[in-house]
CSV table of C-alpha atoms and ligand atoms in Angstrom, one decimal:
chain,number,residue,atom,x,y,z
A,1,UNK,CA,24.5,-15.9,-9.1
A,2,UNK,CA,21.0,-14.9,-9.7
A,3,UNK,CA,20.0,-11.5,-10.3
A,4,UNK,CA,16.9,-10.2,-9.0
A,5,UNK,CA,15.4,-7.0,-10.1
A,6,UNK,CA,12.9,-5.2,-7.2
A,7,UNK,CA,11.1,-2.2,-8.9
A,8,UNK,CA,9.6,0.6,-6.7
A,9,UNK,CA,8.0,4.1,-7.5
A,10,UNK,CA,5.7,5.4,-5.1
A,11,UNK,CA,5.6,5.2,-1.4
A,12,UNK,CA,3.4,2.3,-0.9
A,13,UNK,CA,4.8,0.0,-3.3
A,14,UNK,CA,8.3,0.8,-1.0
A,15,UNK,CA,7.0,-0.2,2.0
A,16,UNK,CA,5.0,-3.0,0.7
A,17,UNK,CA,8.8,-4.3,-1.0
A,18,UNK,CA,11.3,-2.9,1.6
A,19,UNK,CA,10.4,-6.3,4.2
A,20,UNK,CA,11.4,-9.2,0.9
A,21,UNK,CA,14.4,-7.0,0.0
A,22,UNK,CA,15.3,-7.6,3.6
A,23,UNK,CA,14.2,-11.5,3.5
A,24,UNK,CA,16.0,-12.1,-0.2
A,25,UNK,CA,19.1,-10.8,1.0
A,26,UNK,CA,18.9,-12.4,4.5
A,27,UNK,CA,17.8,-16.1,3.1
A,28,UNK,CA,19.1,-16.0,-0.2
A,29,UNK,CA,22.8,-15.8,-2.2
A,30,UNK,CA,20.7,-14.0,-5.4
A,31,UNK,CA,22.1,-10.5,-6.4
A,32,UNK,CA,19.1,-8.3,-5.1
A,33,UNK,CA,19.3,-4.9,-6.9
A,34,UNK,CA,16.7,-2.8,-5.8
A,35,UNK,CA,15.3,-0.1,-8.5
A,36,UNK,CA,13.5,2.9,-8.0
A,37,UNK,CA,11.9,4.9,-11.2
A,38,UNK,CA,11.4,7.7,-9.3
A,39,UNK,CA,7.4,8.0,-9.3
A,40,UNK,CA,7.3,9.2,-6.4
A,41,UNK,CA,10.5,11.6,-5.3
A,42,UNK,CA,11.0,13.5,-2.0
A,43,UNK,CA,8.7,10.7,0.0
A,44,UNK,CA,9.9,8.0,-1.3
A,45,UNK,CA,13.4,8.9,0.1
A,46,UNK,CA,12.3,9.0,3.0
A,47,UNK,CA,10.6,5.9,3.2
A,48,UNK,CA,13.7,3.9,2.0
A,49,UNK,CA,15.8,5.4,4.4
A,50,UNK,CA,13.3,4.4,7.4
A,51,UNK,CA,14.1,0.7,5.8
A,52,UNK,CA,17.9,1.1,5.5
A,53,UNK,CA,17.5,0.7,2.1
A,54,UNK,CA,20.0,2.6,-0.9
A,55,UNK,CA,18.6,2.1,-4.2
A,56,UNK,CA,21.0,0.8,-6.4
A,57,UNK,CA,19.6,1.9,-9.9
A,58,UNK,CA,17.5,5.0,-9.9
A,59,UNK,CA,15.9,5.8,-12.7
A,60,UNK,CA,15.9,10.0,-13.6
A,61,UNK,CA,12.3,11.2,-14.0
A,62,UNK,CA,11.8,12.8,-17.4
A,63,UNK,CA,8.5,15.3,-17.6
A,64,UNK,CA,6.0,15.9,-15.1
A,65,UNK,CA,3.1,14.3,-17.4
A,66,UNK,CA,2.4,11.0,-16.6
A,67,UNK,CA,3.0,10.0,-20.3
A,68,UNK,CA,6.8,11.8,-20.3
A,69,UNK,CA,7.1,9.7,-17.0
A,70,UNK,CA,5.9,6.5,-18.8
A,71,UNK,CA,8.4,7.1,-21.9
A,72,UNK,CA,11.1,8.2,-20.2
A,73,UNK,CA,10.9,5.4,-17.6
A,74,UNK,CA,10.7,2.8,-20.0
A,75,UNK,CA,13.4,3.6,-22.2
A,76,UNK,CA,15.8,3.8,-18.9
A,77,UNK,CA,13.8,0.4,-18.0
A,78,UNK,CA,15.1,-1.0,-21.3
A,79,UNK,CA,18.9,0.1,-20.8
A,80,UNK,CA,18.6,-2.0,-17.2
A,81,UNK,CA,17.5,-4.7,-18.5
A,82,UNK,CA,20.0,-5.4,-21.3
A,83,UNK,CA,23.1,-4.7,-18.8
A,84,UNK,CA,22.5,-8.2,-17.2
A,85,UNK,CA,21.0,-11.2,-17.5
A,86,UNK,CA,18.2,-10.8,-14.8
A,87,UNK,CA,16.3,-14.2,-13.5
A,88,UNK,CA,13.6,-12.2,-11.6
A,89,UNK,CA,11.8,-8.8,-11.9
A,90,UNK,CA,9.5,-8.4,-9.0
A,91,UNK,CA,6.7,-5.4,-8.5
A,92,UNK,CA,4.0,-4.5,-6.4
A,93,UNK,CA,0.8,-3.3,-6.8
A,94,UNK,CA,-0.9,-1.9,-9.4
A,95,UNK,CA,0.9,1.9,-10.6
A,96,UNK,CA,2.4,2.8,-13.6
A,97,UNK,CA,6.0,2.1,-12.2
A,98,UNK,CA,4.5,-1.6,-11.3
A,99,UNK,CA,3.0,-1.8,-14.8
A,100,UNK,CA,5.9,-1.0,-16.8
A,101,UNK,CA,8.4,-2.8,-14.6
A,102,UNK,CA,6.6,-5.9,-15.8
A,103,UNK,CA,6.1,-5.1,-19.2
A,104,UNK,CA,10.3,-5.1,-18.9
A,105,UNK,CA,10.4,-8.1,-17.5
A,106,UNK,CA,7.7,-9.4,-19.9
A,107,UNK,CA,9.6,-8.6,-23.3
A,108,UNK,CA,13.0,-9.9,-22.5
A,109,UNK,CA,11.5,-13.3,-21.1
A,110,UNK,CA,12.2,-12.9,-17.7
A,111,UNK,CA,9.4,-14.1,-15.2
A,112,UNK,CA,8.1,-11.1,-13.5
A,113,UNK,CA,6.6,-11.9,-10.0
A,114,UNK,CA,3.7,-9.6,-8.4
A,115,UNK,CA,3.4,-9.0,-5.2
A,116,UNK,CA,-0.4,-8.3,-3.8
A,117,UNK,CA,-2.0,-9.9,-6.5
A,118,UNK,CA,-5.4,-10.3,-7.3
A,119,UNK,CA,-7.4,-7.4,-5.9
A,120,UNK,CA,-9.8,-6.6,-7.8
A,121,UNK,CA,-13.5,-4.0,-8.1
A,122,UNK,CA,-13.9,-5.0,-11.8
A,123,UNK,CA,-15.1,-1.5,-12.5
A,124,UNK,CA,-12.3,0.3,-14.8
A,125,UNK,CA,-12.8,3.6,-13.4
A,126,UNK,CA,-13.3,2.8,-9.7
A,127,UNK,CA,-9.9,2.7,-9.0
A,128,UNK,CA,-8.9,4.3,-12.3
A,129,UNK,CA,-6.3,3.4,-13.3
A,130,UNK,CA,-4.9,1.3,-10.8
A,131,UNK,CA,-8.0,-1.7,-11.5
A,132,UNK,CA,-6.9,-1.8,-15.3
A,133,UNK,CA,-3.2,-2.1,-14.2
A,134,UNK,CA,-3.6,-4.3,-12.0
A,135,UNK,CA,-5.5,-7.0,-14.5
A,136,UNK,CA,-2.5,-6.1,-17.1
A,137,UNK,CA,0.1,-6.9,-14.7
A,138,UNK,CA,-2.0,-10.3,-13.9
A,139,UNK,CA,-1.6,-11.1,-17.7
A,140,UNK,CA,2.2,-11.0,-18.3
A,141,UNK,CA,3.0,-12.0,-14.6
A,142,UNK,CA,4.7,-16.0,-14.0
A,143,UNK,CA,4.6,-15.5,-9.9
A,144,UNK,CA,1.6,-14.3,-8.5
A,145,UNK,CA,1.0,-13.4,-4.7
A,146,UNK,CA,-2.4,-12.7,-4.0
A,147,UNK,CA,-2.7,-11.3,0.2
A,148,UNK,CA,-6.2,-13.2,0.9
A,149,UNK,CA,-8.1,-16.1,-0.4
A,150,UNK,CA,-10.3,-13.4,-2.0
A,151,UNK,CA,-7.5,-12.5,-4.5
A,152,UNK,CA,-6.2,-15.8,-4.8
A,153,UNK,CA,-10.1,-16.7,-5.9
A,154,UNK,CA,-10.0,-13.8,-8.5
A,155,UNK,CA,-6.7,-15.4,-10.1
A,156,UNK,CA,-7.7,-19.0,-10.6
A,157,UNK,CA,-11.2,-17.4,-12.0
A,158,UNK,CA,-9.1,-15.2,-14.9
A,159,UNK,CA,-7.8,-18.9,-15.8
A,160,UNK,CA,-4.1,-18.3,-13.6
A,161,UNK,CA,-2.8,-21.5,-12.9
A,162,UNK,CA,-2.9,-22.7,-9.7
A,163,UNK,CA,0.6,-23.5,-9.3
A,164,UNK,CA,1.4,-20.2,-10.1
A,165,UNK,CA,-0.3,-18.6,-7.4
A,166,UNK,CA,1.3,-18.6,-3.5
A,167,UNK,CA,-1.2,-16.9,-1.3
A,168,UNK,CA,1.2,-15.1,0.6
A,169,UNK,CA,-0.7,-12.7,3.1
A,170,UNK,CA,0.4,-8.8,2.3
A,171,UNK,CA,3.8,-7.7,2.8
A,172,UNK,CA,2.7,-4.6,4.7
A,173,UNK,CA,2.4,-6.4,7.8
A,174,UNK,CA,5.7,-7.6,7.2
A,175,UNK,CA,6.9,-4.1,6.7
A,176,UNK,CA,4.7,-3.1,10.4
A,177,UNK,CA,7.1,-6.0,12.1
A,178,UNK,CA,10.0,-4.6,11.0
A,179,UNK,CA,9.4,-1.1,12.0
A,180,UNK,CA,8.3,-2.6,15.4
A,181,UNK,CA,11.3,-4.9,15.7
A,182,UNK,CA,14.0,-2.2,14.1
A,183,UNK,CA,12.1,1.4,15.4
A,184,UNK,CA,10.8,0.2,18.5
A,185,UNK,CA,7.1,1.3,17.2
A,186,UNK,CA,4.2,0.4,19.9
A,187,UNK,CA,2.3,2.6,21.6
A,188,UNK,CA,2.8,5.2,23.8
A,189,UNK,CA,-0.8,7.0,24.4
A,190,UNK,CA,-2.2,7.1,27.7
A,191,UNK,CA,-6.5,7.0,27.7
A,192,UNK,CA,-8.2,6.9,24.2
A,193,UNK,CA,-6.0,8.3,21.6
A,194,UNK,CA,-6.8,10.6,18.5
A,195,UNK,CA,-8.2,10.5,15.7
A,196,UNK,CA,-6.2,9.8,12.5
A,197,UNK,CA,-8.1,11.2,9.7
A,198,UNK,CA,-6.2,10.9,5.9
A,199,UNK,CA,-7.6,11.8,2.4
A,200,UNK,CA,-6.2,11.7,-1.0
A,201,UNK,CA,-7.8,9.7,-3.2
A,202,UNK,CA,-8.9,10.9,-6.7
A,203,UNK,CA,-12.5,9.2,-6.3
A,204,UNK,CA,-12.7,11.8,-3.3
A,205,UNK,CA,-11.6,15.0,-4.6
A,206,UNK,CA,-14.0,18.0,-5.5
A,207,UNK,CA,-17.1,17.6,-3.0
A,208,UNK,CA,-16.2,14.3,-1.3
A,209,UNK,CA,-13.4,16.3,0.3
A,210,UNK,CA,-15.2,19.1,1.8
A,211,UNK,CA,-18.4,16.7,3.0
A,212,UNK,CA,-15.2,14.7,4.6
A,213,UNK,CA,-13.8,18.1,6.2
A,214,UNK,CA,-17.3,19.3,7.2
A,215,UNK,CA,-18.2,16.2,9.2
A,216,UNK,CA,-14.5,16.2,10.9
A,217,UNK,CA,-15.3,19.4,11.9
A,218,UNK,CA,-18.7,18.5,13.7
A,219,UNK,CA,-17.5,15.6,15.4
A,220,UNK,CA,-14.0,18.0,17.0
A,221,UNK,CA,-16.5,20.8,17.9
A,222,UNK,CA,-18.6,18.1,19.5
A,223,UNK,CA,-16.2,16.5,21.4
A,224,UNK,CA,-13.5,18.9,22.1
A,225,UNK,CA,-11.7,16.5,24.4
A,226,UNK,CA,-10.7,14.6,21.3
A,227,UNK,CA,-7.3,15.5,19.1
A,228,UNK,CA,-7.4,15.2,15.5
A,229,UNK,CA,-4.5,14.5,13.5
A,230,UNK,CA,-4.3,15.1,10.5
A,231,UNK,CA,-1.7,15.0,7.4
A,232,UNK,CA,-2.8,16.6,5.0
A,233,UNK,CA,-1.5,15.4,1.4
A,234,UNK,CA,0.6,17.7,-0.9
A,235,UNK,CA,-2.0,17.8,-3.7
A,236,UNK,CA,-3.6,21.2,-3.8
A,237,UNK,CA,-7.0,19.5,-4.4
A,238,UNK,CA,-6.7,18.0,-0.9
A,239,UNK,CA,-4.9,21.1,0.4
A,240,UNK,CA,-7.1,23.8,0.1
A,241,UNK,CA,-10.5,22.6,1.2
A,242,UNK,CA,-8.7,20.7,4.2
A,243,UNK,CA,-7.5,24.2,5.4
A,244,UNK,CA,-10.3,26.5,4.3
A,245,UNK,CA,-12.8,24.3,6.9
A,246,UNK,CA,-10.4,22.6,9.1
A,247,UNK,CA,-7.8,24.9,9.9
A,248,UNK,CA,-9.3,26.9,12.7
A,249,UNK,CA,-10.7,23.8,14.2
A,250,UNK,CA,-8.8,24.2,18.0
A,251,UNK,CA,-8.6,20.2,18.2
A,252,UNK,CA,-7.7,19.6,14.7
A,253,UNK,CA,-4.4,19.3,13.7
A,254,UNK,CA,-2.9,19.4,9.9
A,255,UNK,CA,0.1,18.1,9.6
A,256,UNK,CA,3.0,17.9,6.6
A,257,UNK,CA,2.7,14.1,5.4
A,258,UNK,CA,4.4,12.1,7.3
A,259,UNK,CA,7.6,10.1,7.3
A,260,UNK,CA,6.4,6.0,7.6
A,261,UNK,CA,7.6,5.7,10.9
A,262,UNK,CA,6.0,8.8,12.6
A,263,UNK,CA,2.5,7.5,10.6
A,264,UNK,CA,3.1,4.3,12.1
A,265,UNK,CA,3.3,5.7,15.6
A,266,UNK,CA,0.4,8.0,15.1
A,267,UNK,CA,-1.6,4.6,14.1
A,268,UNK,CA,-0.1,3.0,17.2
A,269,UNK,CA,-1.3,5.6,19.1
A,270,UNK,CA,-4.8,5.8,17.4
A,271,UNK,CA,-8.3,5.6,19.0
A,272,UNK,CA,-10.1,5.4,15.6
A,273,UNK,CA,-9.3,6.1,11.7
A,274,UNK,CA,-11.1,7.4,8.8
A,275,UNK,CA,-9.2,7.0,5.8
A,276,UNK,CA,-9.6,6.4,2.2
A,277,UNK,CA,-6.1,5.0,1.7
A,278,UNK,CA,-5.8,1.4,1.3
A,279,UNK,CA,-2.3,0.5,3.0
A,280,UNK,CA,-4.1,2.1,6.4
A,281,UNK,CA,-6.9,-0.6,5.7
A,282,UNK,CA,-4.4,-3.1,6.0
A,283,UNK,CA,-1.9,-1.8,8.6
A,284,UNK,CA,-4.8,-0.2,11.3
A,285,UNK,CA,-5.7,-3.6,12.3
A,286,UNK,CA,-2.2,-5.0,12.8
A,287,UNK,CA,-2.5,-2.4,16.3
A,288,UNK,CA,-6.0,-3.5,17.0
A,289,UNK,CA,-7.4,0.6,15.5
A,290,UNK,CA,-10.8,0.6,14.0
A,291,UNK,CA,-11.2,2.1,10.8
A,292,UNK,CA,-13.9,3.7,9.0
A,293,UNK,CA,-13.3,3.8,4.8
A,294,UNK,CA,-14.2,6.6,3.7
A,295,UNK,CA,-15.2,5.3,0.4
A,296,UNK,CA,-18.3,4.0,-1.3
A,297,UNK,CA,-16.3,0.4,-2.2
A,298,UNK,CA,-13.4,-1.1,-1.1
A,299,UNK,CA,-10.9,-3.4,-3.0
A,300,UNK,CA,-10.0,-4.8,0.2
A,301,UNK,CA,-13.7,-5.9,1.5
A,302,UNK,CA,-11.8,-8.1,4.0
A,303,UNK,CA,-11.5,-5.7,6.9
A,304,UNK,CA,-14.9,-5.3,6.5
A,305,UNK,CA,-15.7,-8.6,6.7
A,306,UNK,CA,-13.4,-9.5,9.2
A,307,UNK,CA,-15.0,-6.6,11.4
A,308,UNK,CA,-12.2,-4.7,11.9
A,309,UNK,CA,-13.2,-1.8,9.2
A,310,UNK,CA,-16.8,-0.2,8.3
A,311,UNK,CA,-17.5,1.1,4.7
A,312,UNK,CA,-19.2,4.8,5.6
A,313,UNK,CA,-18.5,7.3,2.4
A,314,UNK,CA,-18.1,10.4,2.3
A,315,UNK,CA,-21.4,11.8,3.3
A,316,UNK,CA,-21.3,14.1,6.4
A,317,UNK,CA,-24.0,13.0,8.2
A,318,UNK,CA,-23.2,9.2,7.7
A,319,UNK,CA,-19.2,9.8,8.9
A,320,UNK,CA,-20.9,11.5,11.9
A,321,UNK,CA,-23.1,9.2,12.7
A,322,UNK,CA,-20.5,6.3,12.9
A,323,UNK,CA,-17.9,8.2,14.6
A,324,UNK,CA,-20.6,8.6,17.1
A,325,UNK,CA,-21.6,5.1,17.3
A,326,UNK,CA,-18.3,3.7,18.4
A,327,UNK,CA,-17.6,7.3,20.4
A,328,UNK,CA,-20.9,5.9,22.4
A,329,UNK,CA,-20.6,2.2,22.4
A,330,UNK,CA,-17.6,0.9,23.9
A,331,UNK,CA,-18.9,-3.1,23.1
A,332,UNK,CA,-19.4,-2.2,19.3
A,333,UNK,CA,-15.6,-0.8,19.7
A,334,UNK,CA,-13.7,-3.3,21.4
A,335,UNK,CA,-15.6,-6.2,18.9
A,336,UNK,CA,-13.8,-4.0,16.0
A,337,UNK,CA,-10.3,-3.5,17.4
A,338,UNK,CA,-10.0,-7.3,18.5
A,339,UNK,CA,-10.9,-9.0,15.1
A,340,UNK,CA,-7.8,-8.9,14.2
A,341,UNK,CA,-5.4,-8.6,10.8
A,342,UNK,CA,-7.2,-10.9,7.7
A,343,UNK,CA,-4.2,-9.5,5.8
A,344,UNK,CA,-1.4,-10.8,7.4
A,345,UNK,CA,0.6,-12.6,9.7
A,346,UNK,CA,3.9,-10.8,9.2
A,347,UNK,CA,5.2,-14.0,7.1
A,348,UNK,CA,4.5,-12.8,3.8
A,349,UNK,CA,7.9,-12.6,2.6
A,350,UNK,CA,9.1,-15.8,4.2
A,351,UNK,CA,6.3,-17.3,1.9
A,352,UNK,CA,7.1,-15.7,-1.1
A,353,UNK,CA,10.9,-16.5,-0.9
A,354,UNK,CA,10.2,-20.1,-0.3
A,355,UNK,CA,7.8,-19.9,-3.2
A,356,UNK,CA,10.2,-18.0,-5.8
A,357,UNK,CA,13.0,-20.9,-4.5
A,358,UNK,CA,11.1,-23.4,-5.7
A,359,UNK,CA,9.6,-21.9,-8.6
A,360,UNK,CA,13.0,-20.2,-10.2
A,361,UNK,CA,14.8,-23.6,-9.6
A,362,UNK,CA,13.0,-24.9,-12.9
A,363,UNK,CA,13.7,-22.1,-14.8
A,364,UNK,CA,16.4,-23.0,-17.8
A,365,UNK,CA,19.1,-20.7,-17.2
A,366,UNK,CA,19.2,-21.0,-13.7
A,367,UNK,CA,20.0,-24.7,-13.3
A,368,UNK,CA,22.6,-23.8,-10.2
A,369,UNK,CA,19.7,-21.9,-8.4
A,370,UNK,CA,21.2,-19.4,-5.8
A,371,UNK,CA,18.8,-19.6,-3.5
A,372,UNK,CA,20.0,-21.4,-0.3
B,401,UD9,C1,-6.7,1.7,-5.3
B,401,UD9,C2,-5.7,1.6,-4.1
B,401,UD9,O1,-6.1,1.2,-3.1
B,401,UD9,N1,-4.5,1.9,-4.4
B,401,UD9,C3,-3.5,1.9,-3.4
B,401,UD9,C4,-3.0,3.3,-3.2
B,401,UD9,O2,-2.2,3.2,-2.1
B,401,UD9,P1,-2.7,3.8,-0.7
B,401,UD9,O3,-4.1,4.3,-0.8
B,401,UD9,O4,-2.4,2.8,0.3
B,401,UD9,O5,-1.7,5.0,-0.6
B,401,UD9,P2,-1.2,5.9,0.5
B,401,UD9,O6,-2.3,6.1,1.5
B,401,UD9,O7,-0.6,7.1,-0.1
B,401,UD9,O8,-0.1,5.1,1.2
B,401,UD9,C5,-0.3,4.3,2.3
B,401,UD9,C6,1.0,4.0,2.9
B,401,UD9,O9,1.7,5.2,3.2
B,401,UD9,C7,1.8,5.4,4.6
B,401,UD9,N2,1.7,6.8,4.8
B,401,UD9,C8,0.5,7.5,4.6
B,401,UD9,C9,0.3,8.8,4.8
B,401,UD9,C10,1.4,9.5,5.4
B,401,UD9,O10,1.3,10.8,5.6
B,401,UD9,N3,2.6,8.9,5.7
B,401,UD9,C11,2.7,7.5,5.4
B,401,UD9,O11,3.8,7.0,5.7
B,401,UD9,C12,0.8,4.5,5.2
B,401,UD9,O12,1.1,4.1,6.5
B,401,UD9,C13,0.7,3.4,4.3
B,401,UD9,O13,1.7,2.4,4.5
B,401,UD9,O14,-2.3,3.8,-4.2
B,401,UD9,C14,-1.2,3.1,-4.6
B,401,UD9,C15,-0.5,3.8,-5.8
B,401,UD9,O15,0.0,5.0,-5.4
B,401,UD9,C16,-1.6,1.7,-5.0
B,401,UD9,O16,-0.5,0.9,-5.2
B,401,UD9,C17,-2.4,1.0,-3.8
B,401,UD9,O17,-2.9,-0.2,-4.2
């Protein structure tokens, strides 16, 4: 039987691998054991249980720096991967918990596979340091799943053989169609909707965030028929500016975080978002929700492209301006909410499973592949 490692540690990367746990175990005989080095802690609990999912190894978090984290987690890492003889270790993304989980799989010879592969700014700090992760993982990585032709591009150009590389589309859809199909997620709102607003990003924090605050606050006081909703992230940074000019906004409303599903129904139920988080690039469009990115670049210039996203920043008057223009022109809207998802078709995993069968039925010591 084939062992195959899945290694999560924040939320994203669980939602992104909760759908192909699902499809290995549904379409496969391999020994899925999922691993969580617990990156993330509370949240990601959550998350997995929206997904049905019990970790079977989890890692204990040693120290709150994120060098204690990285020690601690790769010595545990080690242990794991000397109890079996693993054919697969499999990560997403581009965090720490990604990083070292193929760096495991890359000293004891086992072909790591990546999932959402390829995206790339080039510029070190801008994401720092998920960019410079993400082109280490690249390196030591056998499978590589890039979501778009974009990312597939950016492999074959860093010399990644083509047969290594199955453009997959990103899992996240996958994960949306599962939460639709299992949670009975569509939507519910009557007339236009609200206005999901989230922030958290370390490019953001300091000024960014209060310029962000301040234009939210002009566009609710403008138009005080529309609700704002809000989660605000735990990080103080984000906290306390978010409350200091937002909380006595009447039509603004912070919330806790939420669990995925109710953020999934809030997108459902969306009439516009401004975001800096990357998963809501992907998953607004999958419910037909405009999105402005409320960033200065975008790793993921594919929603822009596609029309279903708009690249404003994070200065006040801009954010206002473009809230305004789709408040006020109802063709420039419904062009954005019907360009559809460039990121997916919901049969990422299907790909990827059918790609890993082929590809792990060459590998030596799994002559009797498992995969059915
Ligand atoms: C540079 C970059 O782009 N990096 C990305 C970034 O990920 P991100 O920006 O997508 O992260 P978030 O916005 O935190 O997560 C999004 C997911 O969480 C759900 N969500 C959100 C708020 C909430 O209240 N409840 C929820 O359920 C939401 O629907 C969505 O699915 O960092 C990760 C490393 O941490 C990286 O791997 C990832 O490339």
């Amino acid at each position: 039987m084939q062992d195959i490692l899945l290694v999560s540690g924040t939320r994203p990367e669980i939602i992104k691998i909760a759908p192909l746990y699902h499809a290995l175990k549904a379409h496969t005989r391999a020994n899925v054991q999922w691993l969580h080095t617990g990156q993330h802690g509370e949240m990601a609990q959550q998350i997995l249980a929206c997904f049905d999912i019990v970790p079977d190894i989890v890692l204990e978090r040693r120290g709150s720096s994120l060098a204690d984290f990285s020690i601690g987690c790769r010595e545990q890492l080690e242990e794991v991967m000397l109890s079996r003889s693993w054919s697969l270790v499999v990560v997403q993304g581009d965090t720490e918990s990604a990083f070292l989980g193929a760096l495991a799989g890359f000293y004891h010879r086992v072909p790591v596979a990546h999932i959402e592969a390829g995206l790339r700014t080039y510029n070190p700090d801008r994401p720092f340091p998920e960019e410079g992760i993400r082109q280490m993982i690249g390196r030591v990585a056998r499978f590589h799943f890039p979501p778009t032709p974009r990312a597939r591009e950016a492999l074959l150009k860093e010399n990644i053989a083509d047969k290594h590389i199955t453009m997959s589309g990103n899992t996240v859809v996958d994960a949306q169609q599962w939460v639709m199909n299992n949670r009975g997620i569509r939507r519910r709102a009557e007339g236009r909707g609200h206005m999901l607003v989230t922030v958290h990003r370390r490019e953001n924090w300091g000024n960014d965030v209060e310029e962000i605050c301040h234009a939210i606050a002009d566009i609710a006081t403008r138009h005080p028929e529309l609700e704002v909703l809000f989660p605000v992230h735990l990080n103080p940074v984000i906290q306390k500016p978010v409350r200091n000019i937002l909380g006595h906004v009447a039509n603004v409303k912070l919330t806790a975080p939420m669990d995925y599903l109710d953020m999934q129904q809030a997108l459902a139920d969306s009439w516009l978002v401004l975001t800096d988080s990357g998963g809501l690039q992907e998953e607004a469009p999958t419910f037909g929700v405009p999105l402005l990115v409320l960033r200065d670049e975008t790793e993921r210039p594919e929603a822009i492209e596609a029309g279903c996203a708009r690249l404003v920043g994070t200065r006040r008057e801009t954010i206002v301006e473009q809230v305004e223009a789709l408040w006020s022109d109802a063709d420039a809207y419904r062009a954005m909410q019907r360009a559809g998802n460039p990121f997916g078709d919901g049969k990422s995993c299907e790909y990827i499973v059918a790609a890993l069968r082929k590809g792990l039925s060459y590998t030596p010591h799994n002559q009797a592949p498992d995969f059915a």
